[in-house]
Every structure is written in C-alpha cells, then in structure tokens.
PDB file of C-alpha atoms in Angstrom:
ATOM      1  CA  MET O   1      -6.342   8.057   0.253  1.00  0.00           C
ATOM      2  CA  ILE O   2      -2.792   8.334   1.532  1.00  0.00           C
ATOM      3  CA  SER O   3      -0.570  11.360   1.128  1.00  0.00           C
ATOM      4  CA  ASP O   4       3.132  11.659   1.803  1.00  0.00           C
ATOM      5  CA  SER O   5       5.996  14.040   1.266  1.00  0.00           C
ATOM      6  CA  THR O   6       9.750  13.694   1.366  1.00  0.00           C
ATOM      7  CA  PRO O   7      12.807  15.523   0.113  1.00  0.00           C
ATOM      8  CA  GLU O   8      12.888  15.054  -3.667  1.00  0.00           C
ATOM      9  CA  ALA O   9      16.215  13.169  -3.492  1.00  0.00           C
ATOM     10  CA  LYS O  10      14.591  10.511  -1.265  1.00  0.00           C
ATOM     11  CA  ALA O  11      11.441   9.967  -3.356  1.00  0.00           C
ATOM     12  CA  SER O  12      12.179   6.316  -4.174  1.00  0.00           C
ATOM     13  CA  GLY O  13      12.477   2.938  -2.503  1.00  0.00           C
ATOM     14  CA  LYS O  14      10.097   0.641  -0.635  1.00  0.00           C
ATOM     15  CA  LEU O  15       8.224   3.255   1.363  1.00  0.00           C
ATOM     16  CA  TRP O  16       7.741   5.523  -1.670  1.00  0.00           C
ATOM     17  CA  ASP O  17       7.081   2.935  -4.397  1.00  0.00           C
ATOM     18  CA  GLY O  18       5.770   0.000  -2.342  1.00  0.00           C
ATOM     19  CA  ALA O  19       2.061   0.374  -3.124  1.00  0.00           C
ATOM     20  CA  THR O  20       2.715   0.757  -6.856  1.00  0.00           C
ATOM     21  CA  ASP O  21       5.139  -2.171  -6.916  1.00  0.00           C
ATOM     22  CA  ALA O  22       2.697  -4.373  -4.963  1.00  0.00           C
ATOM     23  CA  GLN O  23      -0.164  -3.482  -7.307  1.00  0.00           C
ATOM     24  CA  HIS O  24       1.914  -4.472 -10.335  1.00  0.00           C
ATOM     25  CA  ALA O  25       3.150  -7.685  -8.698  1.00  0.00           C
ATOM     26  CA  PHE O  26      -0.005  -8.909  -6.931  1.00  0.00           C
ATOM     27  CA  GLY O  27      -3.041  -6.911  -8.061  1.00  0.00           C
ATOM     28  CA  ASP O  28      -5.765  -6.889  -5.417  1.00  0.00           C
ATOM     29  CA  LEU O  29      -5.309 -10.587  -4.491  1.00  0.00           C
ATOM     30  CA  ASP O  30      -8.978 -11.277  -5.281  1.00  0.00           C
ATOM     31  CA  GLY O  31     -10.123  -8.593  -2.857  1.00  0.00           C
ATOM     32  CA  HIS O  32      -7.658  -9.369  -0.076  1.00  0.00           C
ATOM     33  CA  ARG O  33      -5.707  -6.139  -0.554  1.00  0.00           C
ATOM     34  CA  PRO O  34      -6.986  -2.755  -1.626  1.00  0.00           C
ATOM     35  CA  GLU O  35      -6.647  -2.115  -5.362  1.00  0.00           C
ATOM     36  CA  LEU O  36      -4.458   0.906  -6.060  1.00  0.00           C
ATOM     37  CA  LEU O  37      -6.667   3.117  -8.217  1.00  0.00           C
ATOM     38  CA  GLY O  38      -4.309   5.997  -8.864  1.00  0.00           C
ATOM     39  CA  VAL O  39      -1.090   7.763  -7.927  1.00  0.00           C
ATOM     40  CA  HIS O  40      -0.262  11.441  -8.373  1.00  0.00           C
ATOM     41  CA  ASP O  41       3.175  12.943  -7.783  1.00  0.00           C
ATOM     42  CA  ALA O  42       4.102  16.600  -7.588  1.00  0.00           C
ATOM     43  CA  PHE O  43       7.400  18.333  -6.929  1.00  0.00           C
ATOM     44  CA  ASP O  44       7.934  21.811  -5.523  1.00  0.00           C
ATOM     45  CA  ASP O  45      11.009  23.539  -4.191  1.00  0.00           C
ATOM     46  CA  GLY O  46      12.955  20.311  -3.539  1.00  0.00           C
ATOM     47  CA  THR O  47      10.056  18.423  -1.951  1.00  0.00           C
ATOM     48  CA  ALA O  48       8.242  15.468  -3.517  1.00  0.00           C
ATOM     49  CA  TYR O  49       4.558  14.932  -2.770  1.00  0.00           C
ATOM     50  CA  ARG O  50       2.612  11.767  -3.495  1.00  0.00           C
ATOM     51  CA  VAL O  51      -1.082  10.946  -3.155  1.00  0.00           C
ATOM     52  CA  GLU O  52      -2.316   7.364  -3.561  1.00  0.00           C
ATOM     53  CA  LEU O  53      -5.969   6.440  -3.935  1.00  0.00           C
ATOM     54  CA  SER O  54      -6.942   2.867  -3.112  1.00  0.00           C
ATOM     55  CA  ALA O  55     -10.260   1.045  -3.227  1.00  0.00           C
ATOM     56  CA  ARG O  56     -12.119   0.752   0.048  1.00  0.00           C
ATOM     57  CA  VAL O  57     -12.188  -2.716   1.577  1.00  0.00           C
ATOM     58  CA  ASP O  58     -14.466  -3.998   4.320  1.00  0.00           C
ATOM     59  CA  GLN O  59     -11.657  -5.544   6.364  1.00  0.00           C
ATOM     60  CA  PRO O  60      -9.941  -4.234   9.489  1.00  0.00           C
ATOM     61  CA  VAL O  61      -6.662  -2.369   9.124  1.00  0.00           C
ATOM     62  CA  LEU O  62      -3.721  -4.666   9.866  1.00  0.00           C
ATOM     63  CA  SER O  63      -1.094  -2.000  10.473  1.00  0.00           C
ATOM     64  CA  ALA O  64      -1.253   1.694  11.274  1.00  0.00           C
ATOM     65  CA  GLY O  65       1.899   2.284   9.223  1.00  0.00           C
ATOM     66  CA  PRO O  66       4.027   0.753   6.501  1.00  0.00           C
ATOM     67  CA  ILE O  67       6.137  -1.294   8.951  1.00  0.00           C
ATOM     68  CA  LEU O  68       4.523  -4.075  10.980  1.00  0.00           C
ATOM     69  CA  GLN O  69       5.126  -3.697  14.715  1.00  0.00           C
ATOM     70  CA  HIS O  70       3.689  -7.096  15.769  1.00  0.00           C
ATOM     71  CA  ASP O  71       2.693 -10.497  14.390  1.00  0.00           C
ATOM     72  CA  LEU O  72      -0.510 -10.427  12.385  1.00  0.00           C
ATOM     73  CA  GLN O  73      -3.565 -12.379  13.461  1.00  0.00           C
ATOM     74  CA  LEU O  74      -5.070 -12.911  10.010  1.00  0.00           C
ATOM     75  CA  PRO O  75      -8.607 -14.259   9.640  1.00  0.00           C
ATOM     76  CA  ASP O  76      -9.071 -17.648   7.961  1.00  0.00           C
ATOM     77  CA  PRO O  77     -10.572 -16.232   4.724  1.00  0.00           C
ATOM     78  CA  TRP O  78      -7.439 -14.138   4.178  1.00  0.00           C
ATOM     79  CA  LEU O  79      -5.183 -17.145   4.621  1.00  0.00           C
ATOM     80  CA  SER O  80      -7.206 -19.243   2.183  1.00  0.00           C
ATOM     81  CA  CYS O  81      -5.914 -17.203  -0.764  1.00  0.00           C
ATOM     82  CA  ALA O  82      -2.348 -18.174   0.168  1.00  0.00           C
ATOM     83  CA  ASP O  83      -3.186 -21.788  -0.704  1.00  0.00           C
ATOM     84  CA  GLU O  84      -4.474 -20.907  -4.184  1.00  0.00           C
ATOM     85  CA  PRO O  85      -2.108 -21.277  -7.161  1.00  0.00           C
TER      86      PRO O  85
END
C-alpha cells in the first residue's frame, strides 16, 4: 500500500496518476509488475490524499521512489517478457 498527499491543485500528472495509467496501459505484465488492486482518493481543506493498493510480488524492489536514480540491473526472467509480442 502506498499513500500520498499533495495540494488539491497539484493532484494530477505522472506522479499522481502514474500507477493507474500504467495499470490501464500494461496490466501486470504477466506478473512482472504489481497489479494495482484499488485506488481511493479523498479531499479535505485543500489537500488531496490518495491510497493505492497493489498486489504483493516476490521480486526485489527496483527503486525506493518514483524516479530512478541509477541504471537497473534487471534479472533475465524480467527481460524475457520484453521479447514477447
């Protein structure tokens, strides 16, 4: 589960909608990314709050945040799905 908050006027864009957009575009990539199970938004006194619930995966975390800070060293099984149509 991930939770976030931001001023209501900034509750949009890649960091806010990225998980939802990725789920619609890619699904769970046959288990190679966590399936987004649910999203709940709430607004109070000019602040937007969002909670996202994703399926648990048995793979190591690739990034501690939404922006990659270094090149990824992906395992071979992950890369194999890139070759599939």
